[in-house]
XYZ file of C-alpha atoms in Angstrom:
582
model
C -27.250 -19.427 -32.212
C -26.835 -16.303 -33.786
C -30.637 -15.727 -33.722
C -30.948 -16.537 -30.060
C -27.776 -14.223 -28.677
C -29.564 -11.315 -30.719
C -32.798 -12.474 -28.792
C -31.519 -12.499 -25.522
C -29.736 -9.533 -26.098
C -32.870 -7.385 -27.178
C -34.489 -8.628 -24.523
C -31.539 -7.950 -21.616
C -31.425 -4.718 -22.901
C -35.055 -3.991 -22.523
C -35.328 -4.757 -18.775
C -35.582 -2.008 -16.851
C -34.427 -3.962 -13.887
C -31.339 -4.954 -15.582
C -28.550 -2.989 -14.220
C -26.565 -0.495 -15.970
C -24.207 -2.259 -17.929
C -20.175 -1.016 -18.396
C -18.921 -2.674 -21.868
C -14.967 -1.969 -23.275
C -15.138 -0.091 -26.085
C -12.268 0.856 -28.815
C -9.786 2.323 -27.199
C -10.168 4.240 -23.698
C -14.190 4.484 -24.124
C -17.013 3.334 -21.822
C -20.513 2.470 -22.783
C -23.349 2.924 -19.922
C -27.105 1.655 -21.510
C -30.192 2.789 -19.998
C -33.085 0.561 -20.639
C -36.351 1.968 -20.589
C -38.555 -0.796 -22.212
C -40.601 -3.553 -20.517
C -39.198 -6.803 -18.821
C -39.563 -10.619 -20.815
C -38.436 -11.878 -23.123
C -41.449 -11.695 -25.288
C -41.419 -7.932 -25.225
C -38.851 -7.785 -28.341
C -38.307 -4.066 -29.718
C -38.448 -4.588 -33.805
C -36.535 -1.344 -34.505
C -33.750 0.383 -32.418
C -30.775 2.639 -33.183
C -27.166 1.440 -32.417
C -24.633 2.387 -34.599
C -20.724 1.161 -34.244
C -21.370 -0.754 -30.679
C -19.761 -4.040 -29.811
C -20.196 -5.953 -26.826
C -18.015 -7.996 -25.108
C -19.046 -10.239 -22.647
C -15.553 -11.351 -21.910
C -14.916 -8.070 -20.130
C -17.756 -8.397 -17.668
C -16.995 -8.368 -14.106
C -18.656 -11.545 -11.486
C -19.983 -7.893 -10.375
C -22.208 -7.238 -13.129
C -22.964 -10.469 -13.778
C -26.145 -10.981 -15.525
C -29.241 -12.510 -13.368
C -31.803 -14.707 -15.051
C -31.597 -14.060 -18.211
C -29.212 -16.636 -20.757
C -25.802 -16.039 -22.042
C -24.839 -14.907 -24.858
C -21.638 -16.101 -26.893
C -18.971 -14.277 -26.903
C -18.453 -11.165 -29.301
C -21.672 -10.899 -30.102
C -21.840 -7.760 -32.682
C -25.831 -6.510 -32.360
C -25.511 -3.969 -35.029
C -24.788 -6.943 -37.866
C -27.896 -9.299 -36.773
C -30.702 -10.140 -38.814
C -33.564 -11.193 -37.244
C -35.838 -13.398 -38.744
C -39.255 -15.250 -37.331
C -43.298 -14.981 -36.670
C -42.573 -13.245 -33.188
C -40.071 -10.971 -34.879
C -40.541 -7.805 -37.569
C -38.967 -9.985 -40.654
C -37.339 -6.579 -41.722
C -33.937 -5.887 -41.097
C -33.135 -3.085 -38.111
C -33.075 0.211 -39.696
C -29.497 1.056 -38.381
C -28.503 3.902 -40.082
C -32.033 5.966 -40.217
C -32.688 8.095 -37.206
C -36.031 9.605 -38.238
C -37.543 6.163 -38.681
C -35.941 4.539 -35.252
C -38.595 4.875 -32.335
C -35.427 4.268 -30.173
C -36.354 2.535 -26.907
C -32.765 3.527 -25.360
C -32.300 6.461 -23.766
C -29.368 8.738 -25.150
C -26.147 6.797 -24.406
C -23.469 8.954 -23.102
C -19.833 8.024 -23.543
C -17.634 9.857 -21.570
C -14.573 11.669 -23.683
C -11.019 10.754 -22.840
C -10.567 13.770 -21.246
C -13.580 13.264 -18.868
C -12.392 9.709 -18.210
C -9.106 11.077 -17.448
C -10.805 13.983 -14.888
C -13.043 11.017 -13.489
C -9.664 9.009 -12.867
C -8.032 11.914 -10.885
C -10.991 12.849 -8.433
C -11.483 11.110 -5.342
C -14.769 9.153 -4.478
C -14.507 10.855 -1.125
C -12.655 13.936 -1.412
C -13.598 15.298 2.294
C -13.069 11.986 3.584
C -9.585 11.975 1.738
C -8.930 15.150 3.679
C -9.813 13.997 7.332
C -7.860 10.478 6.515
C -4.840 13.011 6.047
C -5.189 15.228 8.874
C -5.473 11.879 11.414
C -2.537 10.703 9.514
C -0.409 13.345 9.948
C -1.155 13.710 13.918
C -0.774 10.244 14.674
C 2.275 9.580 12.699
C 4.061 13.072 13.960
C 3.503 11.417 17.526
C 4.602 8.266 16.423
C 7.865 9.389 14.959
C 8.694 11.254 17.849
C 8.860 8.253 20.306
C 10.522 6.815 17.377
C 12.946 9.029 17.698
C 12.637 9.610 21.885
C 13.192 6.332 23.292
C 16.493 5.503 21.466
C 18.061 8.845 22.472
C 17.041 8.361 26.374
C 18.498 5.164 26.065
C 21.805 6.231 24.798
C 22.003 9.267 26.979
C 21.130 6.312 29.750
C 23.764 4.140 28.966
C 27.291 4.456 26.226
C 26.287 0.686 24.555
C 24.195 -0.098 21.799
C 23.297 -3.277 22.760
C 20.297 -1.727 24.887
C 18.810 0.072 22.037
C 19.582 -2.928 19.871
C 17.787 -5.363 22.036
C 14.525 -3.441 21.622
C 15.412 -3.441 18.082
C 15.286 -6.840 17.520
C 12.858 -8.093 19.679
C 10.159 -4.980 17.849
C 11.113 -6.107 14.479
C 10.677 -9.913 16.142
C 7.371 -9.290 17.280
C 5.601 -7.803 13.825
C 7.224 -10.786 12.218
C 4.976 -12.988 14.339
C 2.263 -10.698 15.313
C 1.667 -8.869 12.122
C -0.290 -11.872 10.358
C -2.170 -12.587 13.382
C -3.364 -8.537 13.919
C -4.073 -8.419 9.832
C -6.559 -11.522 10.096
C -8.294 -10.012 12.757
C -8.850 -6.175 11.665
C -10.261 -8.093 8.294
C -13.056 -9.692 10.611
C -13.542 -6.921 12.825
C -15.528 -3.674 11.963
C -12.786 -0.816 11.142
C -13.896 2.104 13.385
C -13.792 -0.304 16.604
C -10.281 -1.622 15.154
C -8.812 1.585 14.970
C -9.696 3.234 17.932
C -8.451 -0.044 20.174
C -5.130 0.005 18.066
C -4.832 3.830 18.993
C -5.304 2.788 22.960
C -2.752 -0.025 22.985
C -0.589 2.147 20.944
C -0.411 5.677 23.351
C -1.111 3.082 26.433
C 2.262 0.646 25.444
C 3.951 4.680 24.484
C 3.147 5.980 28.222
C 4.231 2.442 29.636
C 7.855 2.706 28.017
C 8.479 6.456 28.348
C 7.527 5.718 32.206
C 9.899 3.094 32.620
C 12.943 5.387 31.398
C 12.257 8.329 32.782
C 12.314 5.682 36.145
C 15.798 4.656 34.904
C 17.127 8.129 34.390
C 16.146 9.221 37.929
C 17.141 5.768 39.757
C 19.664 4.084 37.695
C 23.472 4.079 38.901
C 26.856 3.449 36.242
C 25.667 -0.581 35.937
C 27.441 -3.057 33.697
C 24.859 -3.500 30.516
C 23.913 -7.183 31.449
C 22.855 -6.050 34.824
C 20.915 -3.216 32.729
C 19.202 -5.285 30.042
C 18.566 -8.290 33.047
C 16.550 -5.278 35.394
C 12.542 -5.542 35.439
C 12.264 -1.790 33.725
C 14.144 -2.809 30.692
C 12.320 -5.811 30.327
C 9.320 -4.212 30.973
C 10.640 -1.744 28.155
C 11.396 -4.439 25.690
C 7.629 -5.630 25.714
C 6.294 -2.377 26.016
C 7.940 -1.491 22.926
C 7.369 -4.900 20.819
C 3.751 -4.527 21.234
C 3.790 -0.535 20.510
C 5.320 -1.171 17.502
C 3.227 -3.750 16.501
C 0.274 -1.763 16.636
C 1.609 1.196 14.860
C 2.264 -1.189 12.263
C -1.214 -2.006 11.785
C -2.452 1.190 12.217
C -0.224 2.021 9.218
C -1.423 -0.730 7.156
C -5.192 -0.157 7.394
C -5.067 3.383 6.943
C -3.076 2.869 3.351
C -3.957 -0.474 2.360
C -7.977 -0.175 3.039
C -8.858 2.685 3.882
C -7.297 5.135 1.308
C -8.506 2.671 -1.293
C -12.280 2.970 -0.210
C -11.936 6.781 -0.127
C -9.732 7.117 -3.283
C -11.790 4.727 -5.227
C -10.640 1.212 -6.443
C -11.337 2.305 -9.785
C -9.961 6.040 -9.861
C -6.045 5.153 -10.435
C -4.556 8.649 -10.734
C -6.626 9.849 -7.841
C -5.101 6.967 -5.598
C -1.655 7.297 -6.740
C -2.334 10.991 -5.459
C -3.489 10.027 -2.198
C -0.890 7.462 -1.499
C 1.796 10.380 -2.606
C 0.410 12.772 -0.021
C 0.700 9.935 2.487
C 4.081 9.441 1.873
C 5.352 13.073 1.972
C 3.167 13.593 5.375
C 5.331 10.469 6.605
C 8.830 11.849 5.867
C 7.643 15.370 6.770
C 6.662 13.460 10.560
C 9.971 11.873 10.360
C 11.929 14.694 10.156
C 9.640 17.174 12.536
C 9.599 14.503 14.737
C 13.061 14.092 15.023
C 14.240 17.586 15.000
C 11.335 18.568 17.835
C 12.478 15.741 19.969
C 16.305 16.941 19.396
C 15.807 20.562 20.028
C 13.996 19.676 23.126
C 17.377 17.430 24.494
C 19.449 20.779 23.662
C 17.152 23.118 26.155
C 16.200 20.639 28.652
C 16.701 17.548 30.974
C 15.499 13.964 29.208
C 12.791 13.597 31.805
C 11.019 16.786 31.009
C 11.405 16.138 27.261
C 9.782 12.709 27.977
C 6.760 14.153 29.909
C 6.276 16.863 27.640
C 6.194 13.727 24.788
C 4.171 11.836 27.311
C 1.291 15.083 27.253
C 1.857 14.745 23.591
C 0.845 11.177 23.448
C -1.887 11.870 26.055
C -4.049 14.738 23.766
C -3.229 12.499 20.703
C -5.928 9.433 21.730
C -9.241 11.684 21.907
C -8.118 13.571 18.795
C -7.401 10.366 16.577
C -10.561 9.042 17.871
C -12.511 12.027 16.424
C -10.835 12.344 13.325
C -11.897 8.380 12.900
C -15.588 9.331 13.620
C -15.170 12.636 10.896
C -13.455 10.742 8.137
C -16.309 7.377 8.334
C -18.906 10.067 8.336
C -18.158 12.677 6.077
C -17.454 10.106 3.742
C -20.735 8.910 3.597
C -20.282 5.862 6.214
C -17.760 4.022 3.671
C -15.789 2.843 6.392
C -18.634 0.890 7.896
C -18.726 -2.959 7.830
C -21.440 -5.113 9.126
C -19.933 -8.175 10.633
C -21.903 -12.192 10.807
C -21.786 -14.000 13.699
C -18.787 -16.357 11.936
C -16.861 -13.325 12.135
C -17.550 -12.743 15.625
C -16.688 -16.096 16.809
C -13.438 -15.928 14.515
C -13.053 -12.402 16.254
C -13.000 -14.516 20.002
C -11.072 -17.183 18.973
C -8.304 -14.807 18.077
C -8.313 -13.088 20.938
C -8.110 -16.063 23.296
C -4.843 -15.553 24.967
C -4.656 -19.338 26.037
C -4.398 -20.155 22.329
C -1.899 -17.008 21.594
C 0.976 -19.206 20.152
C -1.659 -21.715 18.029
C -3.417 -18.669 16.932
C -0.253 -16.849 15.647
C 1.541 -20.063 13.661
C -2.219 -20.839 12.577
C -1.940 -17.072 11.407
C 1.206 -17.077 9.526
C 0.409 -20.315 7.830
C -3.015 -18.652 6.557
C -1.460 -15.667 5.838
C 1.371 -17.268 3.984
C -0.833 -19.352 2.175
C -3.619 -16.285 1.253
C -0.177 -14.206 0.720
C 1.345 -16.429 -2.068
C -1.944 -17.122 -4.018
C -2.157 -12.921 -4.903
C -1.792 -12.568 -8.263
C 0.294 -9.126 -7.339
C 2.824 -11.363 -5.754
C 5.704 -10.270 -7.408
C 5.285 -7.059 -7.202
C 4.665 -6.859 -3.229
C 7.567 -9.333 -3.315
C 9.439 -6.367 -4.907
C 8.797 -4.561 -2.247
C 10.449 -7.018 0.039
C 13.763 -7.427 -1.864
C 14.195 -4.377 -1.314
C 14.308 -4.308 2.138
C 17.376 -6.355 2.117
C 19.113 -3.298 0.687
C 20.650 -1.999 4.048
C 24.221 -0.588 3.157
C 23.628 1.564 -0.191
C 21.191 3.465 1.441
C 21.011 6.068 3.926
C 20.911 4.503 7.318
C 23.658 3.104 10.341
C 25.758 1.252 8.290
C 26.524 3.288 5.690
C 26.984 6.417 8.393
C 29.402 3.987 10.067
C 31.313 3.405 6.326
C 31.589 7.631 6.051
C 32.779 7.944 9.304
C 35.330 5.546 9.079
C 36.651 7.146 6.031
C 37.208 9.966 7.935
C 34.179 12.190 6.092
C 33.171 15.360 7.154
C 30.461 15.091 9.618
C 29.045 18.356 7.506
C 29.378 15.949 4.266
C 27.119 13.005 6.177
C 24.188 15.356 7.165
C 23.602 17.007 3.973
C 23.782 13.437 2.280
C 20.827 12.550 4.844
C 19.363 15.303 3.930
C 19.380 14.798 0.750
C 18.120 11.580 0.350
C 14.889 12.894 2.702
C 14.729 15.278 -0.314
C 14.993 13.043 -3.091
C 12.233 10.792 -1.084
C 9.942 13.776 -1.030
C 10.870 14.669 -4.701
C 9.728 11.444 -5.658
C 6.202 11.305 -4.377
C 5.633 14.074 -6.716
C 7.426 11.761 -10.002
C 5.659 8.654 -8.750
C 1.968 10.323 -9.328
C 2.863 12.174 -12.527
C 4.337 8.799 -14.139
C 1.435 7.016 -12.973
C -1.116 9.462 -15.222
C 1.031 9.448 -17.993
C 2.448 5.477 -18.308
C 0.358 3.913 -15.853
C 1.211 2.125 -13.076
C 2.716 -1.008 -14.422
C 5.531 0.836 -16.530
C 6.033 3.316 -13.574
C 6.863 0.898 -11.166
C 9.270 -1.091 -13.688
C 10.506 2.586 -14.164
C 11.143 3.060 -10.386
C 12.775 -0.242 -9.825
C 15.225 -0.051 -13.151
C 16.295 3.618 -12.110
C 17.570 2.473 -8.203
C 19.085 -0.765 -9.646
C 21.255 1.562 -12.362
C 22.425 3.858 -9.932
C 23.014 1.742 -7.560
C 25.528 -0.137 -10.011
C 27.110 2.932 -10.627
C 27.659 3.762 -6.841
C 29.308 -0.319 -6.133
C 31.566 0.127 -9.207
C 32.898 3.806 -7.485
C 33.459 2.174 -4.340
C 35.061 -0.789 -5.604
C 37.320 1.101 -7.594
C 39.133 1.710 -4.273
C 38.260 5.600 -4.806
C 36.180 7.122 -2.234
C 38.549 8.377 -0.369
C 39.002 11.118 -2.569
C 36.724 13.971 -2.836
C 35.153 13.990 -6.665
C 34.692 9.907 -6.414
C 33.028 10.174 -3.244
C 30.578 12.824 -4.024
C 29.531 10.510 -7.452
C 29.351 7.666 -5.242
C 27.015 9.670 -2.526
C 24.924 11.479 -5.144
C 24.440 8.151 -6.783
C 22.630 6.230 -3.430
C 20.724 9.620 -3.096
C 19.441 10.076 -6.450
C 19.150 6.254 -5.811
C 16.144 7.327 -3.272
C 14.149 8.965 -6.257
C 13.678 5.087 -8.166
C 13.199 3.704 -4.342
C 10.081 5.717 -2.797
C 8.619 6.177 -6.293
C 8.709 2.217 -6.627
C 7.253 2.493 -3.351
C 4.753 4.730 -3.298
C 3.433 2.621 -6.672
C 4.023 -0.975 -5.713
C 1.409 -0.120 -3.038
C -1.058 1.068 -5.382
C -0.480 -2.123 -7.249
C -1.174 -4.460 -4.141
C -3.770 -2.173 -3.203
C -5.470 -2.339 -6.745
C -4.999 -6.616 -6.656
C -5.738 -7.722 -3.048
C -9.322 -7.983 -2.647
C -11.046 -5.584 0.471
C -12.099 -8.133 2.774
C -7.935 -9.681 2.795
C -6.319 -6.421 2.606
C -5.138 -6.053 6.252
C -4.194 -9.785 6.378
C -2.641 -9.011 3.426
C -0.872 -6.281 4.229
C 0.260 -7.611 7.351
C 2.174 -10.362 6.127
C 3.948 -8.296 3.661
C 4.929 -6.333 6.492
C 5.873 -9.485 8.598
C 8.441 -11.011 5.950
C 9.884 -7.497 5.290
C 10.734 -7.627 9.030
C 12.338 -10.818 8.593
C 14.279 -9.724 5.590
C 15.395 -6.631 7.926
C 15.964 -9.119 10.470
C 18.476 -11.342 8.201
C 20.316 -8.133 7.070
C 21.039 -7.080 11.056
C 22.237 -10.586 11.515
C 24.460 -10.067 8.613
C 25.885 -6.751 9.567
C 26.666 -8.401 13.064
C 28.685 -11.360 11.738
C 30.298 -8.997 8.862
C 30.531 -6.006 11.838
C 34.166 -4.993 10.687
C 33.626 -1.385 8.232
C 35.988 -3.341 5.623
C 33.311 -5.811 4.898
C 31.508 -3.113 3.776
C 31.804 -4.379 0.018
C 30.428 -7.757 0.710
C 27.441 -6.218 2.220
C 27.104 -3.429 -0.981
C 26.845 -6.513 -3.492
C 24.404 -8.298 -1.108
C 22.387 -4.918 -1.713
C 22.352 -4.660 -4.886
C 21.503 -7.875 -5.947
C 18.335 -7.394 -4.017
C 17.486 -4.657 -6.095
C 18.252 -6.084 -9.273
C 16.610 -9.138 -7.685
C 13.246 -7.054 -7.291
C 13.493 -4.984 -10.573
C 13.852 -8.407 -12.763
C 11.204 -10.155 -10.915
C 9.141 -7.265 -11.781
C 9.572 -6.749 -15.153
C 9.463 -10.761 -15.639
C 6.047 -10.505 -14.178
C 4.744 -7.633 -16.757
C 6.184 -9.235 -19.596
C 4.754 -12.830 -19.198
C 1.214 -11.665 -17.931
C -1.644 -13.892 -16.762
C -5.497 -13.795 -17.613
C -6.257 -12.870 -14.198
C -3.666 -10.402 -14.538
C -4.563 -8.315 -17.678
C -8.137 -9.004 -16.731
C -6.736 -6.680 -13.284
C -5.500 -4.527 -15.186
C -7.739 -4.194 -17.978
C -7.378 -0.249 -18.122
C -3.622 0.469 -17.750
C -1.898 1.530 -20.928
C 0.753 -1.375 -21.201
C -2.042 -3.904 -21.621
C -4.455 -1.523 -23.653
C -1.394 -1.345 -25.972
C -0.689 -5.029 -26.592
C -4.609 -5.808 -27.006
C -4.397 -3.499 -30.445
């Protein structure tokens, strides 16, 4: 056996059709051979020079697979076989005497660990990294203006929440059900297409729903608010905003679960981790821009000119997201292209058959479900859900209802929401530097274990009966905030993780569903706060919080510690593994 593997070996490595084979070294190191010698196996080399290699077929990818030529055991050490036979040189290889070697290798680099570390940290397509950012930004700053527009009209409209809480629920109903559905068919459907039709149902649905208020606010009388939410505007509002929502949504998922990855690189970690960073810190920078632009505007001037000026807003956004699709697909070298077969089509049509809308979407979330649960990153995009449930020690209504109540300082509750938009920028900058230095397996454990810890602290202040008082409350607010660092760093990671173990071609089905069962753990926690409404049942909401989080950061860690094949095979190159193989 030992005399064929060496065979078939000698003979792999002297096709020059054979493909350039990656091997695991000791260590960090990569090995890249260059055949130059003629195909067969009857054209055997009797002397070469290799000195200190070891190959291990175990490592090698379905990707590099070998094609027609046999298999070789596994750890099959060249450098130690003798070769003995008529067809053969009888003589041992000369492995140690370069003069005498006519090598038929070309020199075999192996890149240092500070190249593979510069490799790791520069995008495949830089320029195309650059355009994905600018589109980004100008479609999310729109975004999170309505965001922020339609709730404020509404309350300026009428004194109840229960309008802007209708819409509420039935957007966060509608990506529970839709999101599977929209993820299975942007993973059939070519991406350029899928994006620009998601941008015209998304400003089309915007212009819809800013219409039908600005018709409220010049037509509607003082009504009671079921003859408000029961008038053909409002309902016309409600699925306006459903479906708006829902495609925002999954224009958010493809652009960072597929399309950052294929202009990052799947196999440049640091250089992802960087681009997923800069996509979070362009999405709180829209959220508060958004926000305060929208505000400033309700100071200066009536709500129907602040919504048309938002409606011209939404207007020039279509043609300039449409653009900035065509520049990132092409300056990036056409990556974003995807040839479709007619199976794909036909799936394509059968989704969009709006007789078979409701068959469709269960058939959806049963597929998705079922795709969803086989992921070997489950736990960690489960993670991500848990900590959705985490609703009152966190910066948000309830816990502005809790401060209030207390009689805080409105002063006090601003710079606390400001501060926790800090610490959520702050931590985009963490999340990348922990990734280069522990990888991103430890730095998401990292993130996870640092918002469960504070978090404890800031239930035992508040349960202490304290926070009344000025020093306990300011531990108890600084806690949640620093909270935030822990929370968007475990974020920004536990994406990269998904986004490094979810195969391409399932990555917006993917994606959706995580998105669609974080709306129905969001949707739980609002039907919790309603039946626990009183501000004294605060505490029974807190602990419902935090065992989420602990929840997520156990699961976590229980997944790293008890790792699969599949899974170290994943994540053959991050430290923690690297580590336990010595």
């Amino acid at each position: 056996m030992g005399m064929l593997a060496a065979a078939a070996a000698s003979a792999f490595f002297a096709s020059p059709q054979a493909p350039s084979v990656r091997r695991r070294l000791s260590g960090a190191w990569t090995l890249r051979l260059r055949p130059t010698a003629s195909p067969g196996l009857h054209n055997f080399v009797p002397k070469c020079y290799i000195t200190n290699v070891e190959v291990d077929v175990n490592t090698v990818s379905k990707e590099e697979a070998f094609d027609d030529h046999p298999s070789f055991p596994p750890r099959c050490s060249i450098p130690v076989v003798d070769l003995r036979g008529d067809v053969l040189d009888s003589s041992p290889f000369p492995l140690h005497d370069r003069a005498s070697c006519p090598s038929s290798f070309e020199e075999l680099p192996v890149l240092s660990e500070g190249e593979q570390h510069t490799l790791a940290s520069t995008p495949a397509h830089p320029a195309g990294l650059y355009a994905l950012y600018a589109s980004y930004l100008f479609g999310n700053l729109v975004e999170q203006l309505w965001n922020f527009a339609w709730p404020a009209a509404l309350s300026i409209l009428h004194p109840s929440l229960l309008p802007v809480a209708i819409v509420g629920f039935f957007t966060k109903l509608s990506v529970f059900i839709g999101a599977p559905i929209v993820g299975k068919l942007m993973d059939h459907f070519p991406r350029i297409p899928m994006y620009t039709a998601l941008n015209a149902v998304q400003v089309a649905t915007q212009l819809i729903s800013a219409a039908t208020v600005m018709y409220a606010l010049k037509n509607l009388s003082h009504a009671s608010t079921t003859a408000l939410v029961l008038r053909p505007w409002f309902i016309a509002l409600v699925a306006a905003g459903a479906i708006e929502r829902l495609a925002g949504l999954a224009l958010g998922v493809s652009m960072e679960r597929d399309w950052v990855v294929l202009l990052a690189g799947t196999n440049r970690p640091v250089a992802l981790a960087q681009a997923n960073a800069v996509l979070n810190r362009l999405d709180l920078l829209c959220e508060t821009v958004g926000a305060s632009v929208f505000g400033l505007l309700l100071t200066k001037y009536h709500p129907v000119t602040c919504l048309k000026v938002a409606c011209g807003l939404m207007i020039c956004s279509f043609p300039v997201l449409v653009l900035l699709g065509q520049i990132i697909n092409r300056v990036s070298c056409h990556a974003l292209d995807s040839s479709r077969t007619a199976t794909d089509e036909s799936i394509c049509i059968d989704l969009l058959d709006v007789r078979k809308i409701v068959q469709n979407s269960f058939s959806a979330i049963k597929h998705g479900w079922n795709e969803y649960k086989q992921q070997t990153v489950l736990p960690a995009s489960a993670a991500t859900v848990f900590l959705n449930f985490n609703v009152a020690l966190a910066p948000g209504a309830i816990m502005t209802a809790l401060l209030m109540h207390r009689g805080v300082s409105p002063s006090i509750v601003g710079a606390f929401s400001g501060l926790c938009s800090i610490m959520g920028l702050v931590a985009t900058f963490i999340s990348s530097s922990l990734v280069k230095r522990v990888g991103i397996l430890k730095a998401g454990a990292a993130g996870l274990i640092f918002q469960a810890s504070l978090l404890s602290v800031a239930l035992t202040v508040y349960w202490a009966g304290s926070i009344s008082h000025r020093t306990p409350l300011l531990i108890f607010l600084a806690s949640i905030a620093l909270s935030r660092l822990g929370h968007m760093s475990y974020d920004v990671v536990g994406t990269q993780i998904v986004q490094t173990g979810v195969p391409a071609s399932k990555a917006n089905l993917i994606g959706g569903m995580e998105v669609s069962i974080a709306s129905l753990a969001e949707l739980v926690m609002l039907a919790m706060a309603i039946i626990a409404n009183d501000v004294s049942n605060f505490g029974f909401l807190a602990i419902l919080s935090l065992s989420s989080v602990a929840g997520a950061a156990w699961m976590f860690c229980r997944w790293l510690t008890n790792p699969t094949d599949e899974q170290r095979e994943l994540f053959m190159f991050d430290p923690l593994y690297q580590v336990q193989a010595m």
